[in-house]
PDB file of C-alpha atoms in Angstrom:
ATOM      1  CA  MET J  15       0.528  -0.393  -1.481  1.00 53.00           C
ATOM      2  CA  GLN J  16      -2.144  -2.964  -0.940  1.00 63.00           C
ATOM      3  CA  ASP J  17      -4.946  -0.243  -0.824  1.00 80.00           C
ATOM      4  CA  ARG J  18      -4.123   1.025  -4.283  1.00 91.00           C
ATOM      5  CA  PRO J  19      -6.497   0.350  -7.084  1.00 96.00           C
ATOM      6  CA  LEU J  20      -5.150  -1.945  -9.899  1.00 97.00           C
ATOM      7  CA  ILE J  21      -6.174  -2.768 -13.298  1.00 98.00           C
ATOM      8  CA  LEU J  22      -5.480  -6.487 -14.028  1.00 98.00           C
ATOM      9  CA  GLY J  23      -5.569  -7.472 -17.783  1.00 98.00           C
ATOM     10  CA  ILE J  24      -5.826 -10.788 -19.320  1.00 98.00           C
ATOM     11  CA  HIS J  25      -5.409 -11.387 -22.962  1.00 98.00           C
ATOM     12  CA  GLY J  26      -7.258 -13.509 -25.438  1.00 93.00           C
ATOM     13  CA  LEU J  27      -6.894 -15.870 -28.318  1.00 88.00           C
ATOM     14  CA  ALA J  28      -3.912 -16.636 -30.625  1.00 86.00           C
ATOM     15  CA  ASN J  29      -0.046 -16.303 -29.956  1.00 92.00           C
ATOM     16  CA  LYS J  30       1.201 -13.127 -28.599  1.00 96.00           C
ATOM     17  CA  PRO J  31       4.495 -10.966 -28.580  1.00 96.00           C
ATOM     18  CA  PRO J  32       6.631 -11.560 -25.480  1.00 97.00           C
ATOM     19  CA  LYS J  33       4.908 -10.798 -22.254  1.00 97.00           C
ATOM     20  CA  GLU J  34       6.878  -7.436 -21.475  1.00 97.00           C
ATOM     21  CA  GLU J  35       5.993  -6.035 -24.908  1.00 97.00           C
ATOM     22  CA  LYS J  36       2.356  -7.125 -24.879  1.00 98.00           C
ATOM     23  CA  GLN J  37       1.835  -5.605 -21.319  1.00 98.00           C
ATOM     24  CA  ALA J  38       3.422  -2.238 -22.371  1.00 97.00           C
ATOM     25  CA  TRP J  39       1.192  -2.189 -25.480  1.00 98.00           C
ATOM     26  CA  TRP J  40      -2.021  -2.698 -23.544  1.00 98.00           C
ATOM     27  CA  ALA J  41      -0.968  -0.060 -20.915  1.00 98.00           C
ATOM     28  CA  ALA J  42      -0.278   2.290 -24.007  1.00 98.00           C
ATOM     29  CA  ALA J  43      -3.641   1.756 -25.556  1.00 98.00           C
ATOM     30  CA  ILE J  44      -5.421   2.302 -22.239  1.00 98.00           C
ATOM     31  CA  ARG J  45      -3.567   5.753 -21.718  1.00 98.00           C
ATOM     32  CA  GLU J  46      -4.144   6.659 -25.402  1.00 98.00           C
ATOM     33  CA  GLY J  47      -7.861   6.051 -24.754  1.00 98.00           C
ATOM     34  CA  LEU J  48      -7.855   8.059 -21.606  1.00 98.00           C
ATOM     35  CA  ARG J  49      -5.967  10.889 -23.102  1.00 97.00           C
ATOM     36  CA  ARG J  50      -8.162  11.137 -26.361  1.00 97.00           C
ATOM     37  CA  ASN J  51     -11.449  10.388 -24.814  1.00 97.00           C
ATOM     38  CA  LEU J  52     -11.335  12.126 -21.471  1.00 97.00           C
ATOM     39  CA  GLY J  53      -8.203  14.405 -21.662  1.00 96.00           C
ATOM     40  CA  ALA J  54      -6.746  12.461 -18.733  1.00 94.00           C
ATOM     41  CA  ASP J  55      -2.955  11.873 -18.696  1.00 92.00           C
ATOM     42  CA  ARG J  56      -1.956   8.680 -16.581  1.00 91.00           C
ATOM     43  CA  PRO J  57       1.564   8.250 -17.044  1.00 87.00           C
ATOM     44  CA  GLU J  58       1.742   5.992 -14.019  1.00 90.00           C
ATOM     45  CA  LEU J  59      -1.008   3.654 -14.807  1.00 96.00           C
ATOM     46  CA  PRO J  60      -1.495   0.940 -12.145  1.00 97.00           C
ATOM     47  CA  PHE J  61      -1.634  -1.960 -14.615  1.00 98.00           C
ATOM     48  CA  GLU J  62      -0.565  -5.446 -14.500  1.00 98.00           C
ATOM     49  CA  PHE J  63      -0.940  -8.283 -17.080  1.00 98.00           C
ATOM     50  CA  VAL J  64      -1.801 -12.006 -17.042  1.00 98.00           C
ATOM     51  CA  TYR J  65      -0.104 -13.625 -19.820  1.00 98.00           C
ATOM     52  CA  TRP J  66      -0.839 -17.193 -20.765  1.00 97.00           C
ATOM     53  CA  ALA J  67       0.123 -17.592 -24.487  1.00 96.00           C
ATOM     54  CA  ASP J  68       3.438 -19.319 -23.516  1.00 97.00           C
ATOM     55  CA  LEU J  69       1.465 -22.231 -22.157  1.00 96.00           C
ATOM     56  CA  ARG J  70      -0.019 -23.027 -25.662  1.00 92.00           C
ATOM     57  CA  TYR J  71       2.779 -21.572 -27.946  1.00 93.00           C
ATOM     58  CA  ASP J  72       6.463 -22.683 -28.166  1.00 95.00           C
ATOM     59  CA  ALA J  73       7.750 -19.258 -28.866  1.00 96.00           C
ATOM     60  CA  PRO J  74       6.242 -15.630 -28.685  1.00 96.00           C
ATOM     61  CA  LEU J  75       5.028 -14.013 -31.904  1.00 95.00           C
ATOM     62  CA  SER J  76       7.938 -12.427 -33.586  1.00 95.00           C
ATOM     63  CA  GLU J  77       7.880  -8.785 -34.704  1.00 93.00           C
ATOM     64  CA  ASP J  78       8.199  -9.668 -38.530  1.00 94.00           C
ATOM     65  CA  ARG J  79       5.029 -12.139 -38.215  1.00 93.00           C
ATOM     66  CA  ASN J  80       2.950  -9.735 -36.201  1.00 95.00           C
ATOM     67  CA  ARG J  81       0.356  -8.270 -38.624  1.00 94.00           C
ATOM     68  CA  GLU J  82      -1.567  -6.453 -35.846  1.00 95.00           C
ATOM     69  CA  PRO J  83       0.725  -4.619 -33.410  1.00 96.00           C
ATOM     70  CA  TYR J  84      -0.250  -1.666 -31.299  1.00 98.00           C
ATOM     71  CA  TYR J  85       0.409   1.766 -32.620  1.00 97.00           C
ATOM     72  CA  PRO J  86      -1.114   5.148 -31.699  1.00 97.00           C
ATOM     73  CA  VAL J  87      -3.828   6.446 -34.013  1.00 96.00           C
ATOM     74  CA  ARG J  88      -3.220   9.739 -35.710  1.00 93.00           C
ATOM     75  CA  GLY J  89      -5.574  12.747 -34.854  1.00 91.00           C
ATOM     76  CA  SER J  90      -7.019  14.039 -31.862  1.00 92.00           C
ATOM     77  CA  GLY J  91     -10.332  14.069 -29.996  1.00 94.00           C
ATOM     78  CA  PRO J  92     -12.449  11.038 -28.764  1.00 96.00           C
ATOM     79  CA  PHE J  93     -12.683   7.883 -30.451  1.00 96.00           C
ATOM     80  CA  PRO J  94     -16.234   6.960 -31.775  1.00 93.00           C
ATOM     81  CA  SER J  95     -19.000   5.616 -29.673  1.00 91.00           C
ATOM     82  CA  ALA J  96     -21.620   3.157 -30.562  1.00 85.00           C
ATOM     83  CA  ASP J  97     -25.140   4.830 -31.126  1.00 70.00           C
ATOM     84  CA  GLY J  98     -28.363   2.926 -30.084  1.00 57.00           C
ATOM     85  CA  ALA J  99     -29.466   0.150 -27.734  1.00 52.00           C
ATOM     86  CA  CYS J 100     -27.778  -3.171 -27.686  1.00 52.00           C
ATOM     87  CA  ALA J 101     -30.234  -4.783 -29.956  1.00 56.00           C
ATOM     88  CA  PRO J 102     -29.403  -8.100 -31.885  1.00 54.00           C
ATOM     89  CA  THR J 103     -27.990  -7.906 -35.434  1.00 58.00           C
ATOM     90  CA  LEU J 104     -29.123 -10.061 -38.384  1.00 50.00           C
ATOM     91  CA  THR J 105     -26.284 -12.421 -37.656  1.00 54.00           C
ATOM     92  CA  ASP J 106     -27.292 -12.634 -33.957  1.00 52.00           C
ATOM     93  CA  ARG J 107     -30.870 -13.462 -34.973  1.00 51.00           C
ATOM     94  CA  LEU J 108     -29.730 -16.093 -37.422  1.00 50.00           C
ATOM     95  CA  TYR J 109     -27.296 -17.593 -34.868  1.00 49.00           C
ATOM     96  CA  ARG J 110     -30.178 -17.743 -32.211  1.00 51.00           C
ATOM     97  CA  VAL J 111     -32.350 -19.716 -34.767  1.00 46.00           C
ATOM     98  CA  VAL J 112     -29.277 -22.076 -35.389  1.00 50.00           C
ATOM     99  CA  GLU J 113     -28.837 -22.257 -31.678  1.00 49.00           C
ATOM    100  CA  TRP J 114     -32.354 -23.346 -30.989  1.00 43.00           C
ATOM    101  CA  MET J 115     -31.885 -26.124 -33.750  1.00 50.00           C
ATOM    102  CA  GLN J 116     -28.754 -27.178 -32.079  1.00 49.00           C
ATOM    103  CA  GLU J 117     -30.338 -27.641 -28.759  1.00 55.00           C
ATOM    104  CA  LYS J 118     -33.334 -29.578 -30.303  1.00 46.00           C
ATOM    105  CA  THR J 119     -30.875 -31.936 -32.024  1.00 46.00           C
ATOM    106  CA  GLY J 120     -28.257 -31.974 -29.324  1.00 49.00           C
ATOM    107  CA  ARG J 121     -25.546 -31.349 -31.783  1.00 47.00           C
ATOM    108  CA  LEU J 122     -23.615 -28.225 -31.735  1.00 48.00           C
ATOM    109  CA  VAL J 123     -22.319 -28.261 -35.117  1.00 44.00           C
ATOM    110  CA  LEU J 124     -21.961 -24.610 -35.924  1.00 45.00           C
ATOM    111  CA  ASP J 125     -20.243 -23.922 -32.611  1.00 45.00           C
ATOM    112  CA  ASP J 126     -17.863 -26.704 -33.053  1.00 48.00           C
ATOM    113  CA  PHE J 127     -16.949 -25.231 -36.343  1.00 47.00           C
ATOM    114  CA  ILE J 128     -16.521 -21.616 -35.169  1.00 49.00           C
ATOM    115  CA  ILE J 129     -14.653 -22.815 -32.149  1.00 45.00           C
ATOM    116  CA  GLU J 130     -12.220 -25.213 -34.052  1.00 46.00           C
ATOM    117  CA  HIS J 131     -11.618 -23.177 -37.081  1.00 42.00           C
ATOM    118  CA  ARG J 132     -12.070 -19.563 -35.904  1.00 50.00           C
ATOM    119  CA  LEU J 133     -11.339 -19.540 -32.167  1.00 55.00           C
ATOM    120  CA  ASP J 134      -8.908 -22.513 -31.935  1.00 68.00           C
ATOM    121  CA  ASP J 135      -7.555 -21.710 -28.535  1.00 79.00           C
ATOM    122  CA  LEU J 136     -11.153 -22.226 -27.136  1.00 80.00           C
ATOM    123  CA  TRP J 137     -10.972 -25.803 -28.589  1.00 78.00           C
ATOM    124  CA  GLY J 138      -7.550 -26.315 -27.001  1.00 82.00           C
ATOM    125  CA  TYR J 139      -8.871 -24.941 -23.564  1.00 90.00           C
ATOM    126  CA  TYR J 140     -11.463 -27.548 -23.435  1.00 86.00           C
ATOM    127  CA  GLU J 141      -9.713 -30.444 -24.924  1.00 84.00           C
ATOM    128  CA  ASP J 142      -6.424 -29.975 -22.902  1.00 90.00           C
ATOM    129  CA  ARG J 143      -7.053 -30.159 -19.232  1.00 95.00           C
ATOM    130  CA  ALA J 144      -3.463 -29.316 -18.218  1.00 96.00           C
ATOM    131  CA  PHE J 145      -3.491 -26.152 -20.397  1.00 94.00           C
ATOM    132  CA  ARG J 146      -6.888 -25.037 -19.021  1.00 96.00           C
ATOM    133  CA  GLU J 147      -5.712 -25.518 -15.423  1.00 97.00           C
ATOM    134  CA  ALA J 148      -2.351 -23.805 -15.990  1.00 97.00           C
ATOM    135  CA  ALA J 149      -4.088 -20.885 -17.563  1.00 97.00           C
ATOM    136  CA  ARG J 150      -6.449 -20.518 -14.788  1.00 97.00           C
ATOM    137  CA  ASP J 151      -3.458 -20.765 -12.364  1.00 98.00           C
ATOM    138  CA  ARG J 152      -1.984 -17.715 -13.915  1.00 98.00           C
ATOM    139  CA  LEU J 153      -4.958 -15.519 -13.008  1.00 98.00           C
ATOM    140  CA  ARG J 154      -5.390 -17.108  -9.632  1.00 97.00           C
ATOM    141  CA  GLU J 155      -1.965 -16.322  -8.547  1.00 97.00           C
ATOM    142  CA  ALA J 156      -2.395 -12.760  -9.725  1.00 97.00           C
ATOM    143  CA  LEU J 157      -5.553 -12.476  -7.635  1.00 96.00           C
ATOM    144  CA  GLU J 158      -3.744 -14.104  -4.743  1.00 94.00           C
ATOM    145  CA  GLN J 159      -0.757 -11.688  -5.070  1.00 94.00           C
ATOM    146  CA  HIS J 160      -3.061  -8.651  -5.001  1.00 94.00           C
ATOM    147  CA  ALA J 161      -5.611  -9.803  -2.492  1.00 91.00           C
ATOM    148  CA  GLY J 162      -7.076  -6.750  -0.716  1.00 91.00           C
ATOM    149  CA  ARG J 163      -6.591  -4.221  -3.464  1.00 94.00           C
ATOM    150  CA  PRO J 164      -9.512  -2.621  -5.335  1.00 96.00           C
ATOM    151  CA  LEU J 165      -9.243  -4.519  -8.674  1.00 97.00           C
ATOM    152  CA  LEU J 166     -10.657  -3.879 -12.196  1.00 98.00           C
ATOM    153  CA  ILE J 167     -10.292  -7.068 -14.338  1.00 98.00           C
ATOM    154  CA  ALA J 168      -9.987  -6.129 -18.036  1.00 98.00           C
ATOM    155  CA  ALA J 169     -10.610  -9.560 -19.775  1.00 98.00           C
ATOM    156  CA  HIS J 170     -10.311  -9.777 -23.669  1.00 98.00           C
ATOM    157  CA  SER J 171     -11.755 -12.576 -25.713  1.00 94.00           C
ATOM    158  CA  MET J 172     -10.783 -16.082 -24.207  1.00 94.00           C
ATOM    159  CA  GLY J 173      -9.523 -14.063 -21.169  1.00 97.00           C
ATOM    160  CA  SER J 174     -13.112 -13.459 -20.289  1.00 97.00           C
ATOM    161  CA  LEU J 175     -13.735 -17.161 -20.141  1.00 96.00           C
ATOM    162  CA  ILE J 176     -10.658 -17.815 -17.980  1.00 97.00           C
ATOM    163  CA  ALA J 177     -11.818 -14.917 -15.839  1.00 98.00           C
ATOM    164  CA  TYR J 178     -15.284 -16.301 -15.384  1.00 98.00           C
ATOM    165  CA  ASP J 179     -14.129 -19.873 -14.588  1.00 98.00           C
ATOM    166  CA  VAL J 180     -11.610 -18.667 -11.995  1.00 97.00           C
ATOM    167  CA  LEU J 181     -14.030 -16.428 -10.159  1.00 97.00           C
ATOM    168  CA  ARG J 182     -16.776 -19.062  -9.999  1.00 97.00           C
ATOM    169  CA  ARG J 183     -14.176 -21.670  -8.880  1.00 95.00           C
ATOM    170  CA  LEU J 184     -12.704 -19.561  -6.208  1.00 95.00           C
ATOM    171  CA  GLU J 185     -16.268 -18.558  -5.022  1.00 93.00           C
ATOM    172  CA  ARG J 186     -17.002 -22.309  -4.651  1.00 91.00           C
ATOM    173  CA  ASP J 187     -13.811 -22.681  -2.659  1.00 90.00           C
ATOM    174  CA  GLY J 188     -14.915 -19.757  -0.372  1.00 87.00           C
ATOM    175  CA  ARG J 189     -11.824 -17.635  -0.992  1.00 83.00           C
ATOM    176  CA  CYS J 190     -12.861 -15.237  -3.970  1.00 79.00           C
ATOM    177  CA  PRO J 191     -11.624 -11.631  -3.721  1.00 87.00           C
ATOM    178  CA  ARG J 192     -13.944  -8.622  -4.300  1.00 92.00           C
ATOM    179  CA  ILE J 193     -13.651  -7.343  -7.853  1.00 97.00           C
ATOM    180  CA  GLU J 194     -14.865  -3.833  -8.168  1.00 97.00           C
ATOM    181  CA  HIS J 195     -15.521  -4.139 -11.962  1.00 98.00           C
ATOM    182  CA  LEU J 196     -15.376  -6.824 -14.354  1.00 98.00           C
ATOM    183  CA  VAL J 197     -14.928  -5.596 -17.845  1.00 98.00           C
ATOM    184  CA  THR J 198     -15.161  -8.208 -20.694  1.00 98.00           C
ATOM    185  CA  MET J 199     -14.443  -7.223 -24.217  1.00 98.00           C
ATOM    186  CA  GLY J 200     -15.072  -9.327 -27.289  1.00 94.00           C
ATOM    187  CA  ALA J 201     -16.165 -12.180 -25.055  1.00 95.00           C
ATOM    188  CA  PRO J 202     -17.378 -15.402 -26.615  1.00 91.00           C
ATOM    189  CA  LEU J 203     -19.548 -16.100 -23.330  1.00 94.00           C
ATOM    190  CA  GLY J 204     -22.753 -15.974 -25.557  1.00 88.00           C
ATOM    191  CA  LEU J 205     -21.873 -18.986 -27.697  1.00 84.00           C
ATOM    192  CA  ALA J 206     -24.179 -22.027 -26.972  1.00 82.00           C
ATOM    193  CA  GLU J 207     -21.173 -24.536 -26.603  1.00 82.00           C
ATOM    194  CA  ILE J 208     -19.315 -22.103 -24.154  1.00 88.00           C
ATOM    195  CA  LYS J 209     -22.532 -21.738 -22.076  1.00 90.00           C
ATOM    196  CA  HIS J 210     -22.957 -25.528 -22.021  1.00 86.00           C
ATOM    197  CA  HIS J 211     -19.424 -26.049 -20.697  1.00 89.00           C
ATOM    198  CA  LEU J 212     -19.848 -23.365 -18.142  1.00 95.00           C
ATOM    199  CA  ALA J 213     -23.194 -24.782 -16.802  1.00 94.00           C
ATOM    200  CA  GLU J 214     -21.735 -28.286 -16.629  1.00 93.00           C
ATOM    201  CA  GLU J 215     -18.863 -27.019 -14.473  1.00 96.00           C
ATOM    202  CA  HIS J 216     -20.395 -24.228 -12.344  1.00 97.00           C
ATOM    203  CA  GLY J 217     -24.144 -24.806 -12.453  1.00 96.00           C
ATOM    204  CA  GLY J 218     -26.445 -22.034 -13.353  1.00 96.00           C
ATOM    205  CA  LEU J 219     -25.128 -19.165 -15.469  1.00 97.00           C
ATOM    206  CA  ARG J 220     -24.893 -16.046 -13.407  1.00 98.00           C
ATOM    207  CA  VAL J 221     -22.590 -13.109 -12.203  1.00 98.00           C
ATOM    208  CA  PRO J 222     -20.061 -14.295  -9.925  1.00 97.00           C
ATOM    209  CA  ASP J 223     -20.725 -13.131  -6.326  1.00 96.00           C
ATOM    210  CA  ALA J 224     -17.303 -11.465  -6.051  1.00 95.00           C
ATOM    211  CA  VAL J 225     -18.150  -9.090  -8.967  1.00 97.00           C
ATOM    212  CA  ALA J 226     -19.529  -5.575  -7.902  1.00 97.00           C
ATOM    213  CA  ARG J 227     -20.183  -4.674 -11.419  1.00 98.00           C
ATOM    214  CA  TRP J 228     -19.843  -6.396 -14.720  1.00 98.00           C
ATOM    215  CA  SER J 229     -19.710  -4.462 -18.097  1.00 98.00           C
ATOM    216  CA  ASN J 230     -19.618  -6.494 -21.226  1.00 97.00           C
ATOM    217  CA  LEU J 231     -18.095  -4.360 -24.195  1.00 96.00           C
ATOM    218  CA  GLY J 232     -18.778  -5.867 -27.636  1.00 92.00           C
ATOM    219  CA  ASP J 233     -18.463  -4.593 -31.260  1.00 90.00           C
ATOM    220  CA  ARG J 234     -21.490  -5.956 -33.214  1.00 83.00           C
ATOM    221  CA  GLU J 235     -19.101  -6.876 -36.111  1.00 84.00           C
ATOM    222  CA  ASP J 236     -16.991  -9.055 -33.710  1.00 88.00           C
ATOM    223  CA  VAL J 237     -17.718 -12.649 -34.590  1.00 82.00           C
ATOM    224  CA  ALA J 238     -16.860 -13.688 -30.924  1.00 84.00           C
ATOM    225  CA  THR J 239     -19.575 -11.849 -29.680  1.00 85.00           C
ATOM    226  CA  VAL J 240     -22.342 -13.430 -31.819  1.00 78.00           C
ATOM    227  CA  GLY J 241     -25.460 -14.836 -30.091  1.00 72.00           C
ATOM    228  CA  THR J 242     -27.331 -13.768 -26.967  1.00 75.00           C
ATOM    229  CA  THR J 243     -26.302 -10.784 -25.005  1.00 87.00           C
ATOM    230  CA  LEU J 244     -24.794 -11.727 -21.682  1.00 94.00           C
ATOM    231  CA  ALA J 245     -27.619 -10.048 -19.710  1.00 95.00           C
ATOM    232  CA  GLU J 246     -29.980 -12.565 -21.351  1.00 91.00           C
ATOM    233  CA  SER J 247     -27.905 -15.675 -20.479  1.00 93.00           C
ATOM    234  CA  TYR J 248     -26.213 -14.674 -17.126  1.00 97.00           C
ATOM    235  CA  ALA J 249     -28.633 -14.060 -14.096  1.00 98.00           C
ATOM    236  CA  PRO J 250     -27.748 -11.489 -11.394  1.00 98.00           C
ATOM    237  CA  ASN J 251     -25.598 -12.642  -8.408  1.00 97.00           C
ATOM    238  CA  ALA J 252     -26.825 -12.926  -4.916  1.00 95.00           C
ATOM    239  CA  ALA J 253     -26.259  -8.968  -4.368  1.00 96.00           C
ATOM    240  CA  GLY J 254     -28.509  -8.233  -7.617  1.00 98.00           C
ATOM    241  CA  VAL J 255     -25.424  -7.449  -9.849  1.00 98.00           C
ATOM    242  CA  GLY J 256     -26.422  -8.035 -13.385  1.00 98.00           C
ATOM    243  CA  VAL J 257     -24.410  -7.754 -16.655  1.00 98.00           C
ATOM    244  CA  THR J 258     -24.571  -4.432 -18.503  1.00 96.00           C
ATOM    245  CA  ASP J 259     -24.037  -5.114 -22.328  1.00 94.00           C
ATOM    246  CA  CYS J 260     -22.333  -2.198 -23.837  1.00 93.00           C
ATOM    247  CA  PRO J 261     -22.022  -1.909 -27.769  1.00 91.00           C
ATOM    248  CA  VAL J 262     -18.801  -0.140 -28.812  1.00 94.00           C
ATOM    249  CA  ILE J 263     -17.085   0.571 -31.921  1.00 93.00           C
ATOM    250  CA  ASN J 264     -13.558  -1.163 -32.081  1.00 94.00           C
ATOM    251  CA  GLY J 265     -11.910   0.855 -34.756  1.00 94.00           C
ATOM    252  CA  TYR J 266      -8.525  -1.112 -34.889  1.00 96.00           C
ATOM    253  CA  ARG J 267      -6.968  -1.148 -38.247  1.00 95.00           C
ATOM    254  CA  ARG J 268      -4.015  -3.113 -39.360  1.00 95.00           C
ATOM    255  CA  PRO J 269      -1.013  -0.995 -40.288  1.00 93.00           C
ATOM    256  CA  ARG J 270      -1.187  -2.447 -43.828  1.00 87.00           C
ATOM    257  CA  GLY J 271      -4.817  -2.037 -44.130  1.00 87.00           C
ATOM    258  CA  GLY J 272      -7.930  -4.006 -43.050  1.00 91.00           C
ATOM    259  CA  VAL J 273     -10.005  -4.008 -39.959  1.00 92.00           C
ATOM    260  CA  ASN J 274     -10.192  -6.229 -36.958  1.00 92.00           C
ATOM    261  CA  PRO J 275     -13.293  -5.538 -34.801  1.00 91.00           C
ATOM    262  CA  HIS J 276     -12.024  -8.240 -32.238  1.00 93.00           C
ATOM    263  CA  LYS J 277      -8.470  -6.513 -31.622  1.00 96.00           C
ATOM    264  CA  SER J 278      -7.849  -5.792 -27.894  1.00 98.00           C
ATOM    265  CA  TYR J 279      -6.168  -2.390 -28.634  1.00 98.00           C
ATOM    266  CA  GLY J 280      -9.257  -1.115 -30.219  1.00 98.00           C
ATOM    267  CA  TYR J 281     -11.491  -2.105 -27.330  1.00 98.00           C
ATOM    268  CA  LEU J 282      -8.968  -0.632 -24.844  1.00 98.00           C
ATOM    269  CA  ARG J 283      -9.327   2.690 -26.696  1.00 98.00           C
ATOM    270  CA  THR J 284     -13.079   3.003 -26.755  1.00 97.00           C
ATOM    271  CA  PRO J 285     -14.828   5.711 -24.923  1.00 97.00           C
ATOM    272  CA  GLU J 286     -16.650   3.142 -22.762  1.00 96.00           C
ATOM    273  CA  PHE J 287     -13.599   1.409 -21.495  1.00 98.00           C
ATOM    274  CA  SER J 288     -11.947   4.782 -20.725  1.00 98.00           C
ATOM    275  CA  ARG J 289     -14.960   5.930 -18.637  1.00 97.00           C
ATOM    276  CA  ALA J 290     -14.791   2.559 -16.814  1.00 97.00           C
ATOM    277  CA  VAL J 291     -11.155   2.956 -16.043  1.00 98.00           C
ATOM    278  CA  ALA J 292     -11.473   6.507 -14.914  1.00 97.00           C
ATOM    279  CA  ALA J 293     -14.394   5.907 -12.779  1.00 97.00           C
ATOM    280  CA  PHE J 294     -12.556   2.892 -11.066  1.00 97.00           C
ATOM    281  CA  LEU J 295      -9.431   4.940 -10.474  1.00 96.00           C
ATOM    282  CA  ASP J 296     -11.242   7.707  -9.092  1.00 93.00           C
ATOM    283  CA  GLY J 297     -12.808   5.467  -6.476  1.00 87.00           C
ATOM    284  CA  GLN J 298     -16.236   5.118  -8.216  1.00 66.00           C
ATOM    285  CA  GLY J 299     -15.769   1.698 -10.065  1.00 49.00           C
ATOM    286  CA  ALA J 300     -18.505  -0.166  -8.049  1.00 46.00           C
ATOM    287  CA  VAL J 301     -21.174   2.470  -8.351  1.00 43.00           C
ATOM    288  CA  ALA J 302     -20.478   4.600 -11.553  1.00 43.00           C
ATOM    289  CA  PRO J 303     -22.291   3.380 -14.580  1.00 43.00           C
ATOM    290  CA  ILE J 304     -20.582   3.589 -17.993  1.00 42.00           C
ATOM    291  CA  GLU J 305     -22.276   6.512 -19.505  1.00 39.00           C
ATOM    292  CA  MET J 306     -23.247   5.910 -23.126  1.00 32.00           C
ATOM    293  CA  ALA J 307     -25.332   8.546 -25.102  1.00 31.00           C
ATOM    294  CA  GLY J 308     -28.528   6.846 -26.426  1.00 29.00           C
ATOM    295  CA  VAL J 309     -27.461   3.302 -25.109  1.00 29.00           C
ATOM    296  CA  GLU J 310     -29.907   1.434 -22.721  1.00 30.00           C
ATOM    297  CA  ASP J 311     -28.886  -1.382 -20.495  1.00 31.00           C
ATOM    298  CA  ALA J 312     -29.930  -4.783 -22.168  1.00 30.00           C
TER     299      ALA J 312
END
């Protein structure tokens, strides 16, 4: 069984439903995307989940308080794809000006506000060392458990930060496993303050050496993805592997109305993610690019 491919998911910000429920919903969203986008039925999806919300929250999110559950979308046919290159939006351009000013003054005022008030768990991740190390341990233990298996890591939101930290740390310790494909979704890794923290701990920003392919999926309306593209900020690794920034459309809608372009289920159902999963499961994960009509690598 150790040679079978495995998708390893790790969730992002905020409290979550119980682990078993959250894991089942991620798997259902991935299968829904494969079925709708590619006509591929994968009832026995090789998927496991890294859950860390219990390290920060006293009790899981209850059903009556969960405004954004997973549910299958009505209709048939593929979910929409982004059209065009991964060009910076007006928000990105404005943020880059602010980032330049923050660098000049040495004060990351905007980033502090975004992280503390919009991405609160990121603030806790850097302020609470015990929580930070415990969250990293969850992923480290999963990687050790599945050592030798072909792995695709699907990391959403803050999960992408945890994944990057763990892979760079294991690399430094000389015991990092090979990751066939790292897929980050709604990653805050372009924020100036996050990049500062990463550089302080790991040195130069680059693709971890263990990663054979890194695809970064981002909806341009997702506030967590504001700033530079990851290909601009993270250099290729020693093997020449760089980041491919993939614009996507996260179509998640709350059951009672309203959109959330940061929601994990929306990312997991995108055609771009479905193609990455299918290529990986078919043994092409390290070599097959995510095909996107009209989209150029950044």
